[in-house]
CSV table of C-alpha atoms in Angstrom, one decimal:
chain,number,residue,atom,x,y,z
A,295,MET,CA,0.0,0.0,0.0
A,296,ASN,CA,1.4,3.4,-0.9
A,297,VAL,CA,0.6,6.3,1.4
A,298,LYS,CA,1.4,9.7,0.1
A,299,ARG,CA,1.9,12.7,2.5
A,300,LYS,CA,2.9,14.1,2.9
A,301,ALA,CA,58.5,6.3,40.3
A,302,ASN,CA,60.8,8.0,39.8
A,303,SER,CA,62.3,11.0,41.6
A,304,ASN,CA,61.9,13.1,38.6
A,305,PRO,CA,58.8,15.2,39.2
A,306,LYS,CA,58.0,15.3,35.5
A,307,SER,CA,58.3,11.5,35.2
A,308,GLN,CA,56.1,11.1,38.3
A,309,ARG,CA,53.4,13.3,36.8
A,310,SER,CA,53.6,11.3,33.6
A,311,SER,CA,53.3,8.0,35.5
A,312,LEU,CA,50.4,9.3,37.5
A,313,ALA,CA,48.6,10.5,34.4
A,314,SER,CA,49.2,7.1,32.8
A,315,ALA,CA,47.8,5.3,35.8
A,316,CYS,CA,44.8,7.6,36.0
A,317,SER,CA,44.2,7.0,32.3
A,318,LYS,CA,44.2,3.3,32.8
A,319,ILE,CA,41.9,3.5,35.8
A,320,ASN,CA,39.5,5.7,33.8
A,321,LYS,CA,39.5,3.3,30.9
A,322,MET,CA,38.7,0.3,33.2
A,323,ARG,CA,35.9,2.3,34.9
A,324,PHE,CA,34.5,3.1,31.5
A,325,PHE,CA,34.7,-0.6,30.5
A,326,LEU,CA,32.8,-1.6,33.6
A,327,GLN,CA,30.2,1.1,33.3
A,328,THR,CA,29.5,0.4,29.7
A,329,LEU,CA,29.1,-3.3,30.2
A,330,ALA,CA,26.8,-2.6,33.1
A,331,ALA,CA,24.8,-0.3,30.9
A,332,VAL,CA,24.4,-2.7,28.0
A,333,ALA,CA,23.7,-5.5,30.4
A,334,ALA,CA,20.9,-3.5,32.0
A,335,ALA,CA,19.6,-2.6,28.5
A,336,ALA,CA,19.7,-6.2,27.3
A,337,THR,CA,17.9,-7.3,30.5
A,338,THR,CA,15.3,-4.6,30.0
A,339,VAL,CA,14.7,-5.4,26.4
A,340,LEU,CA,14.5,-9.1,26.8
A,341,ALA,CA,12.1,-8.7,29.8
A,342,VAL,CA,9.5,-7.0,27.6
A,343,PRO,CA,6.7,-9.6,27.0
A,344,MET,CA,5.5,-9.7,23.5
A,345,GLU,CA,1.9,-9.3,24.5
A,346,THR,CA,2.5,-5.9,26.1
A,347,ARG,CA,3.6,-4.4,22.8
A,348,GLU,CA,1.3,-2.2,20.8
A,349,VAL,CA,1.4,-4.4,17.7
A,350,GLN,CA,1.1,-2.3,14.6
A,351,PHE,CA,3.3,-4.2,12.3
A,352,PRO,CA,5.0,-7.7,12.5
A,353,ASP,CA,8.7,-8.3,13.0
A,354,PRO,CA,10.6,-7.3,9.8
A,355,ASN,CA,11.5,-10.9,9.2
A,356,ASP,CA,7.8,-11.7,8.9
A,357,ASP,CA,6.6,-8.4,7.5
A,358,PRO,CA,5.9,-8.5,3.7
A,359,PHE,CA,6.5,-4.7,3.5
A,360,TYR,CA,10.3,-5.4,3.9
A,361,ARG,CA,10.6,-8.0,1.2
A,362,THR,CA,12.5,-7.2,-2.0
A,363,PRO,CA,10.2,-7.8,-5.0
A,364,ASP,CA,11.2,-10.2,-7.7
A,365,ASN,CA,11.3,-7.3,-10.2
A,366,ILE,CA,13.6,-5.2,-8.2
A,367,GLY,CA,15.9,-4.7,-11.2
A,368,THR,CA,13.2,-2.7,-12.9
A,369,TYR,CA,13.4,0.0,-10.3
A,370,THR,CA,15.9,2.8,-10.2
A,371,ASN,CA,18.0,3.7,-7.2
A,372,GLY,CA,15.9,5.6,-4.7
A,373,GLN,CA,12.6,4.7,-6.4
A,374,ILE,CA,9.9,3.9,-3.9
A,375,ILE,CA,8.4,0.4,-4.0
A,376,GLN,CA,6.0,0.8,-1.0
A,377,SER,CA,5.2,3.4,1.6
A,378,ARG,CA,3.1,3.5,4.7
A,379,ALA,CA,2.3,5.9,7.6
A,380,VAL,CA,3.8,4.8,11.0
A,381,LYS,CA,3.7,6.0,14.5
A,382,THR,CA,7.0,7.1,16.2
A,383,ASP,CA,7.8,9.0,19.3
A,384,ILE,CA,10.0,11.5,17.5
A,385,GLY,CA,8.7,14.8,16.2
A,386,PHE,CA,6.2,15.3,19.1
A,387,LEU,CA,7.3,18.9,19.6
A,388,ASN,CA,6.1,20.1,16.2
A,389,GLY,CA,3.6,17.5,15.0
A,390,ALA,CA,5.8,16.0,12.3
A,391,ALA,CA,4.3,13.1,10.4
A,392,SER,CA,6.3,9.9,10.0
A,393,TYR,CA,6.4,7.2,7.3
A,394,GLN,CA,8.3,4.2,6.2
A,395,LEU,CA,9.5,3.9,2.6
A,396,LEU,CA,10.7,0.7,0.9
A,397,TYR,CA,13.1,1.7,-1.8
A,398,ARG,CA,15.6,0.3,-4.2
A,399,THR,CA,19.3,0.6,-3.5
A,400,THR,CA,22.5,-1.3,-4.6
A,401,ASN,CA,24.5,-3.6,-2.4
A,402,THR,CA,28.2,-4.2,-2.1
A,403,SER,CA,28.2,-6.6,-5.1
A,404,MET,CA,26.4,-3.9,-7.2
A,405,GLU,CA,23.2,-5.9,-7.1
A,406,PRO,CA,19.8,-4.3,-6.7
A,407,GLU,CA,18.1,-4.7,-3.4
A,408,ALA,CA,15.4,-3.1,-1.3
A,409,THR,CA,15.7,-1.5,2.1
A,410,VAL,CA,13.6,0.7,4.3
A,411,ALA,CA,13.9,4.3,5.5
A,412,THR,CA,11.9,6.1,8.2
A,413,VAL,CA,11.1,9.7,7.2
A,414,TRP,CA,9.7,12.6,9.1
A,415,ILE,CA,7.9,15.5,7.4
A,416,PRO,CA,8.1,18.8,9.4
A,417,ALA,CA,4.9,20.7,10.1
A,418,LYS,CA,6.6,23.9,8.9
A,419,PRO,CA,9.1,23.0,6.2
A,420,ALA,CA,12.0,25.4,5.6
A,421,SER,CA,12.1,27.2,2.3
A,422,PRO,CA,13.9,26.2,0.2
A,423,PRO,CA,13.6,22.6,1.4
A,424,LYS,CA,16.5,21.0,3.3
A,425,ILE,CA,17.1,17.3,4.1
A,426,PHE,CA,18.8,15.9,7.3
A,427,SER,CA,20.0,12.4,6.8
A,428,PHE,CA,20.5,10.7,10.2
A,429,GLN,CA,22.4,7.4,10.3
A,430,VAL,CA,21.7,5.3,13.5
A,431,HIS,CA,24.5,3.2,15.0
A,432,GLU,CA,22.6,0.0,14.6
A,433,ASP,CA,25.8,-2.1,15.0
A,434,SER,CA,24.0,-5.4,14.6
A,435,THR,CA,23.5,-8.2,12.0
A,436,GLN,CA,19.8,-9.0,12.3
A,437,LEU,CA,16.9,-7.4,10.5
A,438,ASP,CA,14.8,-6.9,13.6
A,439,CYS,CA,17.6,-4.6,14.9
A,440,ALA,CA,17.0,-2.2,12.0
A,441,PRO,CA,16.2,1.4,13.0
A,442,SER,CA,12.9,1.4,11.1
A,443,TYR,CA,11.5,-1.3,13.4
A,444,ASN,CA,12.9,0.1,16.6
A,445,PHE,CA,11.6,3.7,15.9
A,446,LEU,CA,8.0,2.4,16.1
A,447,SER,CA,6.1,3.6,19.2
A,448,GLY,CA,5.1,1.0,21.8
A,449,TYR,CA,7.1,-1.9,20.4
A,450,GLY,CA,9.9,-2.3,22.9
A,451,GLY,CA,12.1,-3.5,20.0
A,452,PRO,CA,15.3,-5.3,20.7
A,453,ASN,CA,17.5,-2.4,19.5
A,454,GLU,CA,15.9,0.5,21.2
A,455,ILE,CA,19.0,1.9,22.7
A,456,PRO,CA,20.4,3.5,19.5
A,457,THR,CA,17.0,4.8,18.5
A,458,SER,CA,15.5,6.1,21.7
A,459,THR,CA,18.4,7.3,23.9
A,460,ASP,CA,19.8,10.4,22.3
A,461,THR,CA,18.7,10.1,18.7
A,462,PRO,CA,15.3,11.7,19.2
A,463,TYR,CA,16.9,15.0,20.3
A,464,TYR,CA,18.9,15.3,17.1
A,465,ILE,CA,16.1,14.4,14.8
A,466,THR,CA,13.7,16.7,16.7
A,467,TRP,CA,16.3,19.5,16.4
A,468,ALA,CA,16.3,19.0,12.7
A,469,LEU,CA,12.5,19.0,12.5
A,470,LEU,CA,12.3,22.3,14.5
A,471,GLN,CA,14.6,23.8,11.8
A,472,GLY,CA,12.0,22.7,9.2
A,473,TYR,CA,14.2,20.1,7.8
A,474,TYR,CA,12.9,16.9,6.2
A,475,VAL,CA,14.5,14.0,8.0
A,476,VAL,CA,15.4,10.5,6.7
A,477,SER,CA,16.9,7.7,8.7
A,478,PRO,CA,17.7,4.7,6.5
A,479,ASP,CA,18.2,1.0,7.4
A,480,HIS,CA,21.6,1.5,5.8
A,481,GLU,CA,22.8,-2.0,6.5
A,482,GLY,CA,20.2,-3.2,4.0
A,483,PRO,CA,18.0,-6.4,4.1
A,484,ASN,CA,21.0,-8.6,5.0
A,485,SER,CA,22.1,-6.4,7.9
A,486,ALA,CA,25.6,-6.0,6.5
A,487,PHE,CA,27.1,-4.1,9.5
A,488,VAL,CA,30.2,-2.1,8.6
A,489,GLY,CA,29.9,-2.9,4.9
A,490,GLY,CA,30.9,0.6,3.7
A,491,TYR,CA,29.7,0.4,0.2
A,492,GLN,CA,26.4,-1.1,1.3
A,493,GLU,CA,25.8,1.5,4.0
A,494,GLY,CA,26.9,4.5,1.9
A,495,ARG,CA,24.7,3.6,-1.1
A,496,ALA,CA,21.7,2.8,1.0
A,497,THR,CA,22.1,6.2,2.8
A,498,LEU,CA,22.3,8.1,-0.5
A,499,ASP,CA,19.4,6.2,-2.0
A,500,GLY,CA,17.4,7.0,1.2
A,501,VAL,CA,17.8,10.7,0.4
A,502,ARG,CA,16.6,10.0,-3.1
A,503,ALA,CA,13.6,8.1,-1.8
A,504,LEU,CA,12.6,11.0,0.5
A,505,ARG,CA,13.0,13.5,-2.4
A,506,ASN,CA,10.7,11.2,-4.5
A,507,PHE,CA,8.2,10.8,-1.7
A,508,GLU,CA,7.8,14.6,-1.2
A,509,ASN,CA,8.5,15.7,-4.7
A,510,LEU,CA,11.4,17.8,-3.4
A,511,PRO,CA,13.7,19.7,-5.8
A,512,SER,CA,16.8,17.8,-6.9
A,513,ASP,CA,19.0,20.6,-5.6
A,514,SER,CA,17.6,20.4,-2.0
A,515,ALA,CA,20.5,20.9,0.4
A,516,VAL,CA,21.4,17.6,2.2
A,517,GLY,CA,23.3,17.2,5.5
A,518,LEU,CA,24.6,13.8,6.6
A,519,TYR,CA,25.0,13.0,10.4
A,520,GLY,CA,26.0,10.1,12.5
A,521,TYR,CA,28.1,8.8,15.4
A,522,SER,CA,30.2,5.6,15.7
A,523,GLY,CA,28.5,3.0,13.5
A,524,GLY,CA,26.3,5.8,12.2
A,525,ALA,CA,29.5,7.8,11.4
A,526,HIS,CA,30.7,4.9,9.4
A,527,ALA,CA,27.6,5.0,7.2
A,528,SER,CA,27.7,8.8,7.0
A,529,ALA,CA,31.4,8.9,6.1
A,530,TRP,CA,30.9,6.3,3.3
A,531,ALA,CA,27.9,8.2,2.0
A,532,ALA,CA,30.1,11.3,1.9
A,533,SER,CA,32.8,9.5,0.1
A,534,LEU,CA,30.5,7.9,-2.5
A,535,ALA,CA,28.3,10.9,-3.1
A,536,GLU,CA,30.2,12.4,-6.0
A,537,SER,CA,30.5,9.1,-8.0
A,538,TYR,CA,27.4,7.2,-6.9
A,539,ALA,CA,24.9,10.1,-6.5
A,540,PRO,CA,26.0,13.2,-8.2
A,541,ASP,CA,22.3,14.3,-8.4
A,542,ILE,CA,22.3,14.7,-4.6
A,543,ASN,CA,23.3,18.2,-3.3
A,544,VAL,CA,25.2,17.2,-0.2
A,545,VAL,CA,26.3,20.5,1.4
A,546,ALA,CA,27.6,19.2,4.8
A,547,ALA,CA,28.5,16.1,6.8
A,548,ALA,CA,29.0,15.9,10.5
A,549,TYR,CA,30.1,12.7,12.2
A,550,GLY,CA,32.0,11.5,15.2
A,551,GLY,CA,33.7,8.4,16.6
A,552,LEU,CA,34.4,7.3,13.1
A,553,PRO,CA,35.7,3.7,12.6
A,554,ALA,CA,37.7,4.6,9.4
A,555,SER,CA,39.6,1.2,9.4
A,556,LEU,CA,38.1,-2.2,10.2
A,557,ARG,CA,41.6,-3.6,10.6
A,558,ASP,CA,42.4,-1.0,13.3
A,559,LEU,CA,39.0,-1.6,14.9
A,560,ILE,CA,39.4,-5.4,15.2
A,561,THR,CA,42.9,-5.5,16.5
A,562,PRO,CA,42.6,-3.6,19.8
A,563,LEU,CA,39.1,-4.9,20.7
A,564,ARG,CA,39.6,-8.5,19.8
A,565,THR,CA,40.0,-9.9,23.3
A,566,GLY,CA,38.6,-7.1,25.5
A,567,PRO,CA,35.2,-6.0,26.9
A,568,PHE,CA,34.1,-4.8,23.4
A,569,SER,CA,35.0,-8.0,21.5
A,570,GLY,CA,31.3,-8.5,20.9
A,571,LEU,CA,31.4,-5.5,18.5
A,572,VAL,CA,34.3,-7.2,16.7
A,573,ILE,CA,32.2,-10.4,16.3
A,574,ALA,CA,29.2,-8.4,15.0
A,575,GLY,CA,31.5,-6.5,12.6
A,576,LEU,CA,33.0,-9.7,11.2
A,577,SER,CA,29.5,-11.1,10.8
A,578,GLY,CA,28.4,-7.9,9.0
A,579,VAL,CA,31.4,-7.9,6.6
A,580,ALA,CA,30.7,-11.5,5.8
A,581,LEU,CA,27.1,-10.7,5.0
A,582,ALA,CA,28.3,-7.9,2.7
A,583,TYR,CA,30.7,-10.3,1.0
A,584,PRO,CA,29.2,-13.8,0.6
A,585,GLU,CA,32.6,-15.1,-0.5
A,586,VAL,CA,34.0,-14.0,2.9
A,587,ASP,CA,31.1,-15.7,4.7
A,588,ALA,CA,31.7,-19.0,2.8
A,589,PHE,CA,35.4,-18.8,3.6
A,590,LEU,CA,35.0,-18.1,7.3
A,591,GLN,CA,32.4,-20.8,7.6
A,592,SER,CA,34.8,-23.3,6.0
A,593,GLN,CA,37.4,-22.4,8.6
A,594,PHE,CA,35.2,-22.3,11.7
A,595,ASN,CA,35.0,-25.0,14.3
A,596,ASP,CA,31.6,-25.8,15.9
A,597,LYS,CA,31.9,-22.8,18.3
A,598,GLY,CA,32.5,-20.3,15.5
A,599,ARG,CA,29.6,-21.6,13.4
A,600,GLU,CA,27.3,-21.5,16.5
A,601,VAL,CA,28.3,-17.9,17.5
A,602,PHE,CA,27.8,-16.6,13.9
A,603,LYS,CA,24.4,-18.2,13.9
A,604,GLN,CA,23.5,-16.7,17.3
A,605,VAL,CA,24.6,-13.1,16.4
A,606,ARG,CA,22.4,-13.3,13.3
A,607,SER,CA,19.4,-14.6,15.2
A,608,ARG,CA,16.3,-12.6,16.1
A,609,GLY,CA,16.8,-10.2,19.0
A,610,ALA,CA,20.6,-10.4,18.9
A,611,CYS,CA,21.2,-6.6,18.7
A,612,LEU,CA,23.9,-4.2,20.0
A,613,ALA,CA,23.3,-4.6,23.7
A,614,GLN,CA,22.7,-8.4,23.6
A,615,VAL,CA,25.7,-9.2,21.5
A,616,ALA,CA,28.0,-6.8,23.4
A,617,VAL,CA,27.1,-8.4,26.7
A,618,ARG,CA,27.1,-12.0,25.6
A,619,TYR,CA,30.4,-12.0,23.8
A,620,ALA,CA,32.5,-9.6,25.9
A,621,PHE,CA,36.0,-11.0,26.3
A,622,THR,CA,35.4,-13.5,23.5
A,623,ASP,CA,38.4,-13.8,21.1
A,624,PHE,CA,37.1,-14.7,17.6
A,625,TYR,CA,40.4,-16.5,17.0
A,626,THR,CA,39.0,-19.3,19.1
A,627,PHE,CA,36.3,-19.8,16.4
A,628,PHE,CA,38.7,-21.5,13.9
A,629,SER,CA,39.5,-25.1,13.5
A,630,HIS,CA,43.2,-24.6,13.2
A,631,SER,CA,45.1,-22.6,15.9
A,632,SER,CA,47.6,-21.5,13.2
A,633,PHE,CA,44.9,-19.6,11.3
A,634,GLU,CA,45.8,-16.0,10.8
A,635,PHE,CA,42.9,-13.8,9.8
A,636,PHE,CA,44.9,-10.8,8.8
A,637,LYS,CA,47.3,-12.9,6.6
A,638,GLU,CA,44.6,-14.5,4.5
A,639,PRO,CA,44.5,-13.1,0.9
A,640,LEU,CA,40.7,-12.8,0.8
A,641,THR,CA,40.2,-11.1,4.2
A,642,ASN,CA,43.2,-8.8,3.6
A,643,LYS,CA,41.7,-7.8,0.3
A,644,VAL,CA,38.3,-7.0,1.8
A,645,LEU,CA,39.8,-5.1,4.7
A,646,ALA,CA,41.7,-3.0,2.2
A,647,THR,CA,38.5,-2.5,0.1
A,648,GLU,CA,36.5,-1.4,3.2
A,649,SER,CA,39.1,1.1,4.5
A,650,LEU,CA,38.8,4.8,4.4
A,651,LEU,CA,42.5,5.2,5.1
A,652,GLN,CA,44.4,5.8,1.9
A,653,SER,CA,47.5,4.2,3.6
A,654,GLN,CA,45.5,0.9,3.9
A,655,ALA,CA,43.1,1.0,1.0
A,656,ASN,CA,43.4,-0.8,-2.3
A,657,HIS,CA,41.5,2.0,-4.0
A,658,VAL,CA,41.6,5.8,-4.2
A,659,VAL,CA,39.7,7.1,-1.2
A,660,PRO,CA,37.6,10.0,-2.4
A,661,VAL,CA,37.9,13.5,-0.8
A,662,PRO,CA,34.5,15.2,-0.6
A,663,LYS,CA,34.4,18.8,-1.6
A,664,PHE,CA,31.7,19.9,0.8
A,665,PRO,CA,32.6,21.0,4.4
A,666,ARG,CA,32.7,18.4,7.1
A,667,TYR,CA,32.6,18.6,10.9
A,668,ILE,CA,34.4,15.6,12.6
A,669,TRP,CA,34.8,15.0,16.3
A,670,HIS,CA,36.5,12.3,18.3
A,671,ALA,CA,37.4,11.4,21.9
A,672,HIS,CA,41.1,11.4,22.6
A,673,GLU,CA,40.7,8.6,25.0
A,674,ASP,CA,38.3,6.6,22.9
A,675,GLU,CA,38.4,3.0,24.0
A,676,ILE,CA,36.4,1.6,21.1
A,677,VAL,CA,37.6,3.5,18.0
A,678,LYS,CA,41.3,4.5,18.3
A,679,PHE,CA,41.8,8.3,18.2
A,680,SER,CA,45.0,7.8,16.2
A,681,VAL,CA,43.1,6.2,13.3
A,682,ALA,CA,40.5,9.1,13.1
A,683,GLU,CA,43.4,11.6,13.3
A,684,GLN,CA,45.2,9.8,10.4
A,685,TYR,CA,42.0,9.9,8.4
A,686,VAL,CA,41.6,13.6,8.9
A,687,LYS,CA,45.3,14.2,8.0
A,688,GLU,CA,45.1,12.2,4.8
A,689,GLN,CA,41.9,14.0,3.8
A,690,CYS,CA,43.3,17.4,4.5
A,691,ALA,CA,46.4,16.7,2.6
A,692,LYS,CA,44.3,16.2,-0.5
A,693,GLY,CA,42.3,19.5,-0.1
A,694,ALA,CA,39.4,18.6,2.2
A,695,ASN,CA,37.5,21.1,4.2
A,696,ILE,CA,37.3,19.6,7.7
A,697,ASN,CA,36.5,21.2,11.0
A,698,TRP,CA,38.3,18.8,13.4
A,699,ASN,CA,37.2,18.7,17.0
A,700,VAL,CA,39.1,16.7,19.7
A,701,TYR,CA,37.8,16.0,23.2
A,702,PRO,CA,40.7,15.3,25.6
A,703,LEU,CA,40.3,13.0,28.7
A,704,PHE,CA,36.9,11.6,27.6
A,705,GLY,CA,35.9,8.3,26.0
A,706,HIS,CA,33.6,7.1,23.3
A,707,ILE,CA,30.2,7.2,25.0
A,708,THR,CA,30.8,10.5,26.8
A,709,VAL,CA,31.7,12.2,23.6
A,710,GLN,CA,28.5,10.8,22.0
A,711,THR,CA,26.7,13.5,24.0
A,712,LEU,CA,29.5,16.1,24.2
A,713,GLY,CA,29.9,16.3,20.5
A,714,PRO,CA,26.4,16.8,19.1
A,715,ILE,CA,25.6,20.3,20.4
A,716,PRO,CA,28.5,22.1,18.5
A,717,ALA,CA,28.0,19.7,15.6
A,718,LEU,CA,24.4,20.5,15.2
A,719,TYR,CA,25.1,24.2,15.5
A,720,TRP,CA,27.7,23.8,12.7
A,721,MET,CA,25.2,21.8,10.7
A,722,GLY,CA,22.7,24.6,10.9
A,723,GLN,CA,25.3,27.0,9.6
A,724,ALA,CA,26.5,24.7,6.8
A,725,MET,CA,22.9,24.0,5.6
A,726,ASN,CA,22.6,27.7,5.0
A,727,GLY,CA,25.9,27.9,3.2
A,728,GLN,CA,27.6,29.6,6.2
A,729,ALA,CA,30.0,26.9,7.5
A,730,PRO,CA,32.9,28.7,9.2
A,731,GLN,CA,36.2,28.8,7.4
A,732,VAL,CA,38.8,26.9,9.3
A,733,GLU,CA,42.3,25.5,8.7
A,734,CYS,CA,41.6,21.9,7.7
A,735,GLY,CA,42.6,19.4,10.4
A,736,LYS,CA,43.6,22.0,13.0
A,737,SER,CA,42.5,20.5,16.3
A,738,PHE,CA,39.9,22.4,18.3
A,739,THR,CA,38.1,21.6,21.6
A,740,PRO,CA,34.6,23.1,21.9
A,741,ILE,CA,33.7,24.3,25.4
A,742,ALA,CA,30.1,25.2,25.7
A,743,GLY,CA,29.5,28.8,26.8
A,744,VAL,CA,33.2,29.6,26.3
A,745,ASN,CA,34.1,29.1,22.6
A,746,SER,CA,31.0,27.1,21.6
A,747,PRO,CA,27.2,27.5,21.9
A,748,THR,CA,25.4,25.9,24.8
A,749,ALA,CA,22.7,23.3,24.5
A,750,GLU,CA,20.0,25.9,25.3
A,751,GLN,CA,21.2,28.0,22.4
A,752,VAL,CA,21.2,25.2,20.0
A,753,LEU,CA,18.2,23.0,21.1
A,754,GLY,CA,16.1,25.6,22.9
A,755,PRO,CA,15.4,25.5,26.6
A,756,ASP,CA,12.8,22.7,26.6
A,757,LEU,CA,14.7,20.2,24.4
A,758,ALA,CA,18.0,21.1,26.2
A,759,ARG,CA,16.5,20.4,29.6
A,760,LYS,CA,15.4,17.0,28.4
A,761,PHE,CA,18.7,16.3,26.7
A,762,ALA,CA,20.5,17.2,30.0
A,763,ARG,CA,18.7,14.3,31.7
A,764,LEU,CA,21.1,12.0,29.9
A,765,ASN,CA,23.7,13.2,32.4
A,766,GLY,CA,21.4,13.2,35.5
A,767,THR,CA,19.2,11.1,37.7
A,768,GLU,CA,17.1,10.2,34.6
A,769,ALA,CA,20.1,9.0,32.6
A,770,PRO,CA,19.6,5.6,30.9
A,771,PHE,CA,20.3,2.7,33.1
A,772,GLY,CA,21.2,5.1,36.0
A,773,LEU,CA,24.6,5.7,34.4
A,774,ARG,CA,25.9,9.1,33.4
A,775,PHE,CA,26.9,9.6,29.8
A,776,GLY,CA,29.2,12.4,30.8
A,777,PRO,CA,29.0,16.2,31.1
A,778,MET,CA,27.1,18.1,28.5
A,779,THR,CA,29.9,20.7,28.6
A,780,LEU,CA,33.6,20.5,29.2
A,781,PRO,CA,34.9,22.3,32.3
A,782,ALA,CA,36.5,25.6,31.6
A,783,ALA,CA,40.3,25.6,31.9
């Protein structure tokens, strides 16, 4: 159905040793807090009985709306196959209408496929029209973890953390600016987590689908936004925009916590508390590249085959996989102890294909011409700061326009809420063609109220007050995300 609407005596050495010790303590505390948070989330999600949900639509695995039609090859990229009105909790401040669109896109193998996007239509659209494309950090390899399903009101979906914690504030901000909003299921129907080409193309085609749905002008300004796994999709969309979607007028991209290199994501996390993300990532890459999946399956022992089956099963989303497979080394999945994942020709080739670092890639990494705002935690325990810094340096060396923001002392989840306020402020400027001129790659640390706007100035008092609760007594799972502002020096 188509719905149209719209120890040392040296004091300096002692200080250095103390700083190093404090850093290690802070990292361990972050590890424990994060695991506690996702454990609580997993427990909460799994405890929701099916009968208490306001059932509007079935699970995507059973919902005909999500199915790719047999004649998918006859559709063009971004063409809408089906659409329907849906109820979400986002947009409540200005009465935005929300819809799901099934549209054609192209996967990693350049084959046509269909995926879903959730779109919000502002009550008072900006003139001329502007589009805000928000990429959720789904970080899972199961279709019921897709954002479109977990945005639905009253469902208690298995992957609600990424869609209901801080995401509503950013999308609501965009709607209050009068922007049309699209949030694609960028991993596609096979849930190919961290498949860059898959995610980038699905994101760009989601913009096309929204344009088609609302009959928006082809030159409508588009801004891309995401954090962590959402940054991965946004960065790949930014990279592919000129070659894959030259008809889309991308004027800005803002993303933080970017995993620019899968190789450098896997190595440090392989045996630690975030090893579940590595396993989900490997499963996702294998789903993007069937030849990799077949190869890994041929090398797996029974444990490896069973774990891959579990992380692809219903309800196995970000929190559940992170908790269940913490401190699980994927090298124990292989039949032969001598197996070297990084030395295998096939996996090496795919890791090079899926890298945004020119120093690792087996292709020319594009340099977008439009301005970008990138932020990262210096003490990021999940996505190494040095990798993001290298990405920015390589891009700047080739003429990029990047506003580079670094948050010292903080980790990945803290900066998830520290970074958006100045990023959204910058996005608003860039969408109006007023992105500040900066020296590409020169490090800057935003301090709200000092050299950067406050949450109240960007979100407005009501939305800022709600956003601040992420750091107070009403924070998710009782754990603080971190300060909304950095302390003044």
